[in-house]
């Protein structure tokens, strides 16, 4: 039996997934969470085999939650199920430890296939994501979208800044000093060729990275 935790801030999405998973003889939904912090509590409990998680959530984004989960349980498969197209986040999150990435518009049977794949310790990569990974290997940094050139921590800072979060609040929630967060902000600005937080927000909205 594959023990699954569903992490999504929309109750209707969790209910739909729970009902669909109940039809699978080898699936058991053992936990649910509406945000990244509760997801980490589930991980600490140690009674789950696969996490199915959105990346757009309140309090703690899925990007931050993924980093925290992988730090706590490096071998626990995390399947990202997002409303954002694969092109926006998939490659970045796979490189940061996600076991797979699917858009919520995908065929439900593909979610089942993905869960069984990551449960066996393998990555679930769609043809579109495989193509982007291949392009990254062949074309180097120059052909990659600007945000895909950021490190894991830089991406976290970028998304928080784009949503209007202050450096002080980020420092507290990420357990970093204000100086360290400011340094990350400077690196993000330099790598992306942007001049202000407003530019970051515009870029994120234009590229569908925030809603």
mmCIF file of C-alpha atoms in Angstrom:
data_model
loop_
_atom_site.group_PDB
_atom_site.id
_atom_site.type_symbol
_atom_site.label_atom_id
_atom_site.label_comp_id
_atom_site.label_asym_id
_atom_site.label_seq_id
_atom_site.Cartn_x
_atom_site.Cartn_y
_atom_site.Cartn_z
ATOM 1 C CA UNK A 1 0.000 0.000 0.000
ATOM 2 C CA UNK A 2 1.360 3.425 -1.008
ATOM 3 C CA UNK A 3 0.696 5.917 1.797
ATOM 4 C CA UNK A 4 0.043 9.346 0.289
ATOM 5 C CA UNK A 5 -0.104 12.853 1.760
ATOM 6 C CA UNK A 6 -1.949 15.527 -0.230
ATOM 7 C CA UNK A 7 -0.721 19.112 0.243
ATOM 8 C CA UNK A 8 -2.855 21.808 -1.391
ATOM 9 C CA UNK A 9 -4.475 24.954 -0.022
ATOM 10 C CA UNK A 10 -7.752 24.269 -1.853
ATOM 11 C CA UNK A 11 -10.037 21.872 0.036
ATOM 12 C CA UNK A 12 -11.908 20.957 -3.134
ATOM 13 C CA UNK A 13 -8.684 19.859 -4.811
ATOM 14 C CA UNK A 14 -7.742 17.703 -1.831
ATOM 15 C CA UNK A 15 -11.233 16.181 -1.781
ATOM 16 C CA UNK A 16 -11.113 15.410 -5.489
ATOM 17 C CA UNK A 17 -7.721 13.765 -5.263
ATOM 18 C CA UNK A 18 -8.716 11.832 -2.155
ATOM 19 C CA UNK A 19 -11.821 10.476 -3.885
ATOM 20 C CA UNK A 20 -9.876 9.533 -7.020
ATOM 21 C CA UNK A 21 -7.061 7.876 -5.072
ATOM 22 C CA UNK A 22 -9.631 5.833 -3.129
ATOM 23 C CA UNK A 23 -10.393 4.035 -6.392
ATOM 24 C CA UNK A 24 -6.815 2.740 -6.579
ATOM 25 C CA UNK A 25 -6.377 -0.531 -4.725
ATOM 26 C CA UNK A 26 -2.759 0.212 -3.790
ATOM 27 C CA UNK A 27 -3.286 3.832 -2.652
ATOM 28 C CA UNK A 28 -4.089 5.074 0.844
ATOM 29 C CA UNK A 29 -4.393 8.796 1.658
ATOM 30 C CA UNK A 30 -3.041 8.991 5.187
ATOM 31 C CA UNK A 31 -2.643 12.761 5.630
ATOM 32 C CA UNK A 32 -3.614 16.145 4.207
ATOM 33 C CA UNK A 33 -2.239 19.659 4.636
ATOM 34 C CA UNK A 34 -3.159 23.111 3.371
ATOM 35 C CA UNK A 35 0.309 24.678 3.587
ATOM 36 C CA UNK A 36 4.000 23.904 3.631
ATOM 37 C CA UNK A 37 4.405 24.107 7.393
ATOM 38 C CA UNK A 38 1.755 21.445 7.990
ATOM 39 C CA UNK A 39 3.364 19.360 5.262
ATOM 40 C CA UNK A 40 6.619 19.389 7.204
ATOM 41 C CA UNK A 41 4.741 18.213 10.302
ATOM 42 C CA UNK A 42 3.464 15.249 8.266
ATOM 43 C CA UNK A 43 7.016 14.454 7.203
ATOM 44 C CA UNK A 44 8.189 14.541 10.806
ATOM 45 C CA UNK A 45 5.554 11.910 11.591
ATOM 46 C CA UNK A 46 7.278 9.534 9.190
ATOM 47 C CA UNK A 47 4.117 7.646 8.172
ATOM 48 C CA UNK A 48 3.966 8.630 4.504
ATOM 49 C CA UNK A 49 5.514 7.185 1.330
ATOM 50 C CA UNK A 50 4.754 9.910 -1.263
ATOM 51 C CA UNK A 51 3.790 13.581 -0.972
ATOM 52 C CA UNK A 52 1.634 15.124 -3.695
ATOM 53 C CA UNK A 53 2.075 18.887 -3.318
ATOM 54 C CA UNK A 54 1.114 22.173 -4.963
ATOM 55 C CA UNK A 55 3.689 24.976 -5.098
ATOM 56 C CA UNK A 56 1.367 27.963 -4.713
ATOM 57 C CA UNK A 57 0.283 28.018 -1.073
ATOM 58 C CA UNK A 58 -0.072 30.554 1.750
ATOM 59 C CA UNK A 59 2.464 31.022 4.566
ATOM 60 C CA UNK A 60 5.150 28.890 2.969
ATOM 61 C CA UNK A 61 5.398 28.319 -0.771
ATOM 62 C CA UNK A 62 5.871 24.872 -2.243
ATOM 63 C CA UNK A 63 9.391 25.896 -3.261
ATOM 64 C CA UNK A 64 10.291 26.580 0.370
ATOM 65 C CA UNK A 65 8.379 23.508 1.536
ATOM 66 C CA UNK A 66 10.211 21.260 -0.921
ATOM 67 C CA UNK A 67 13.571 22.485 0.376
ATOM 68 C CA UNK A 68 12.498 21.899 3.988
ATOM 69 C CA UNK A 69 11.106 18.436 3.226
ATOM 70 C CA UNK A 70 14.215 17.306 1.352
ATOM 71 C CA UNK A 71 16.399 18.587 4.197
ATOM 72 C CA UNK A 72 14.358 16.545 6.672
ATOM 73 C CA UNK A 73 13.728 13.448 4.522
ATOM 74 C CA UNK A 74 16.023 13.387 1.465
ATOM 75 C CA UNK A 75 14.655 10.087 0.174
ATOM 76 C CA UNK A 76 10.945 10.901 0.495
ATOM 77 C CA UNK A 77 9.416 11.320 -2.994
ATOM 78 C CA UNK A 78 7.658 14.639 -3.581
ATOM 79 C CA UNK A 79 5.438 14.858 -6.661
ATOM 80 C CA UNK A 80 4.590 18.446 -7.574
ATOM 81 C CA UNK A 81 1.035 18.906 -8.895
ATOM 82 C CA UNK A 82 0.695 22.529 -9.909
ATOM 83 C CA UNK A 83 -1.574 24.899 -11.779
ATOM 84 C CA UNK A 84 1.501 26.412 -13.409
ATOM 85 C CA UNK A 85 2.655 25.004 -16.769
ATOM 86 C CA UNK A 86 5.656 22.681 -16.688
ATOM 87 C CA UNK A 87 7.771 25.220 -18.531
ATOM 88 C CA UNK A 88 7.659 27.627 -15.587
ATOM 89 C CA UNK A 89 8.916 25.492 -12.719
ATOM 90 C CA UNK A 90 9.444 21.825 -13.623
ATOM 91 C CA UNK A 91 13.144 21.801 -14.462
ATOM 92 C CA UNK A 92 14.067 24.033 -11.521
ATOM 93 C CA UNK A 93 12.114 21.965 -8.978
ATOM 94 C CA UNK A 94 13.387 18.647 -10.321
ATOM 95 C CA UNK A 95 16.913 19.931 -9.841
ATOM 96 C CA UNK A 96 15.987 20.910 -6.287
ATOM 97 C CA UNK A 97 14.811 17.447 -5.332
ATOM 98 C CA UNK A 98 11.249 16.997 -6.609
ATOM 99 C CA UNK A 99 10.608 13.491 -7.926
ATOM 100 C CA UNK A 100 8.203 14.674 -10.603
ATOM 101 C CA UNK A 101 6.154 17.625 -11.845
ATOM 102 C CA UNK A 102 2.655 17.538 -13.352
ATOM 103 C CA UNK A 103 0.211 20.246 -14.331
ATOM 104 C CA UNK A 104 -3.254 19.980 -12.774
ATOM 105 C CA UNK A 105 -4.735 19.807 -16.271
ATOM 106 C CA UNK A 106 -3.067 16.443 -16.883
ATOM 107 C CA UNK A 107 -4.995 13.196 -17.280
ATOM 108 C CA UNK A 108 -5.827 11.781 -13.805
ATOM 109 C CA UNK A 109 -4.360 8.443 -14.854
ATOM 110 C CA UNK A 110 -1.020 10.181 -15.343
ATOM 111 C CA UNK A 111 -1.035 11.219 -11.679
ATOM 112 C CA UNK A 112 -1.530 7.574 -10.701
ATOM 113 C CA UNK A 113 1.309 6.504 -12.974
ATOM 114 C CA UNK A 114 3.557 9.246 -11.579
ATOM 115 C CA UNK A 115 2.875 8.280 -7.953
ATOM 116 C CA UNK A 116 3.715 4.642 -8.618
ATOM 117 C CA UNK A 117 6.864 5.687 -10.460
ATOM 118 C CA UNK A 118 8.232 7.989 -7.740
ATOM 119 C CA UNK A 119 7.261 5.463 -5.042
ATOM 120 C CA UNK A 120 9.709 3.050 -6.694
ATOM 121 C CA UNK A 121 12.451 5.644 -6.299
ATOM 122 C CA UNK A 122 12.461 6.881 -9.883
ATOM 123 C CA UNK A 123 11.880 10.346 -11.328
ATOM 124 C CA UNK A 124 8.672 10.957 -13.268
ATOM 125 C CA UNK A 125 9.541 13.188 -16.203
ATOM 126 C CA UNK A 126 7.111 14.019 -18.989
ATOM 127 C CA UNK A 127 8.264 14.313 -22.594
ATOM 128 C CA UNK A 128 8.064 18.114 -22.411
ATOM 129 C CA UNK A 129 10.227 18.292 -19.303
ATOM 130 C CA UNK A 130 12.706 15.786 -20.756
ATOM 131 C CA UNK A 131 13.071 18.052 -23.776
ATOM 132 C CA UNK A 132 13.748 21.074 -21.585
ATOM 133 C CA UNK A 133 16.319 19.140 -19.570
ATOM 134 C CA UNK A 134 18.035 18.059 -22.789
ATOM 135 C CA UNK A 135 18.062 21.646 -24.027
ATOM 136 C CA UNK A 136 19.666 22.720 -20.764
ATOM 137 C CA UNK A 137 22.408 20.131 -21.137
ATOM 138 C CA UNK A 138 23.112 21.069 -24.717
ATOM 139 C CA UNK A 139 22.627 24.805 -24.714
ATOM 140 C CA UNK A 140 24.176 25.866 -21.413
ATOM 141 C CA UNK A 141 22.991 28.787 -19.319
ATOM 142 C CA UNK A 142 22.409 31.222 -22.159
ATOM 143 C CA UNK A 143 19.288 29.478 -23.479
ATOM 144 C CA UNK A 144 17.627 29.134 -20.081
ATOM 145 C CA UNK A 145 14.970 31.515 -18.746
ATOM 146 C CA UNK A 146 16.505 33.937 -16.272
ATOM 147 C CA UNK A 147 14.770 32.435 -13.223
ATOM 148 C CA UNK A 148 16.074 28.945 -14.058
ATOM 149 C CA UNK A 149 19.616 30.259 -13.641
ATOM 150 C CA UNK A 150 18.995 30.995 -9.953
ATOM 151 C CA UNK A 151 20.121 28.695 -7.179
ATOM 152 C CA UNK A 152 17.542 27.108 -4.882
ATOM 153 C CA UNK A 153 17.904 29.780 -2.201
ATOM 154 C CA UNK A 154 17.998 32.600 -4.768
ATOM 155 C CA UNK A 155 14.753 31.327 -6.293
ATOM 156 C CA UNK A 156 13.114 31.284 -2.859
ATOM 157 C CA UNK A 157 14.182 34.888 -2.218
ATOM 158 C CA UNK A 158 13.111 35.945 -5.713
ATOM 159 C CA UNK A 159 9.589 34.548 -5.326
ATOM 160 C CA UNK A 160 9.146 36.068 -1.873
ATOM 161 C CA UNK A 161 10.322 39.480 -3.074
ATOM 162 C CA UNK A 162 8.048 39.247 -6.110
ATOM 163 C CA UNK A 163 5.081 38.673 -3.792
ATOM 164 C CA UNK A 164 5.962 41.813 -1.828
ATOM 165 C CA UNK A 165 7.532 40.224 1.241
ATOM 166 C CA UNK A 166 9.999 42.420 3.123
ATOM 167 C CA UNK A 167 13.615 41.455 3.684
ATOM 168 C CA UNK A 168 13.085 41.574 7.449
ATOM 169 C CA UNK A 169 10.139 39.173 7.327
ATOM 170 C CA UNK A 170 12.067 36.860 5.017
ATOM 171 C CA UNK A 171 15.029 36.843 7.365
ATOM 172 C CA UNK A 172 12.793 35.761 10.262
ATOM 173 C CA UNK A 173 10.858 33.087 8.369
ATOM 174 C CA UNK A 174 13.935 31.630 6.633
ATOM 175 C CA UNK A 175 16.127 31.786 9.776
ATOM 176 C CA UNK A 176 18.689 33.972 8.019
ATOM 177 C CA UNK A 177 20.207 37.336 8.862
ATOM 178 C CA UNK A 178 18.943 40.489 7.146
ATOM 179 C CA UNK A 179 22.424 40.918 5.643
ATOM 180 C CA UNK A 180 22.339 37.413 4.138
ATOM 181 C CA UNK A 181 18.900 37.948 2.599
ATOM 182 C CA UNK A 182 20.064 41.287 1.210
ATOM 183 C CA UNK A 183 23.050 39.532 -0.360
ATOM 184 C CA UNK A 184 20.744 36.992 -2.012
ATOM 185 C CA UNK A 185 18.577 39.838 -3.291
ATOM 186 C CA UNK A 186 21.627 41.499 -4.843
ATOM 187 C CA UNK A 187 22.625 38.236 -6.552
ATOM 188 C CA UNK A 188 19.104 37.782 -7.915
ATOM 189 C CA UNK A 189 19.044 41.326 -9.282
ATOM 190 C CA UNK A 190 22.461 40.879 -10.903
ATOM 191 C CA UNK A 191 21.693 37.495 -12.473
ATOM 192 C CA UNK A 192 18.348 38.653 -13.846
ATOM 193 C CA UNK A 193 19.446 42.122 -14.873
ATOM 194 C CA UNK A 194 16.677 43.801 -12.865
ATOM 195 C CA UNK A 195 16.803 47.022 -10.882
ATOM 196 C CA UNK A 196 13.940 46.970 -8.383
ATOM 197 C CA UNK A 197 11.440 44.785 -6.538
ATOM 198 C CA UNK A 198 8.784 46.088 -8.908
ATOM 199 C CA UNK A 199 10.803 44.664 -11.800
ATOM 200 C CA UNK A 200 10.921 41.312 -10.009
ATOM 201 C CA UNK A 201 7.162 41.328 -9.514
ATOM 202 C CA UNK A 202 6.536 42.255 -13.154
ATOM 203 C CA UNK A 203 8.842 39.463 -14.342
ATOM 204 C CA UNK A 204 7.174 36.911 -12.066
ATOM 205 C CA UNK A 205 3.664 37.892 -13.188
ATOM 206 C CA UNK A 206 4.618 38.005 -16.860
ATOM 207 C CA UNK A 207 6.148 34.526 -16.659
ATOM 208 C CA UNK A 208 3.328 33.023 -14.602
ATOM 209 C CA UNK A 209 5.492 32.378 -11.550
ATOM 210 C CA UNK A 210 3.047 34.074 -9.158
ATOM 211 C CA UNK A 211 -0.684 34.710 -9.318
#
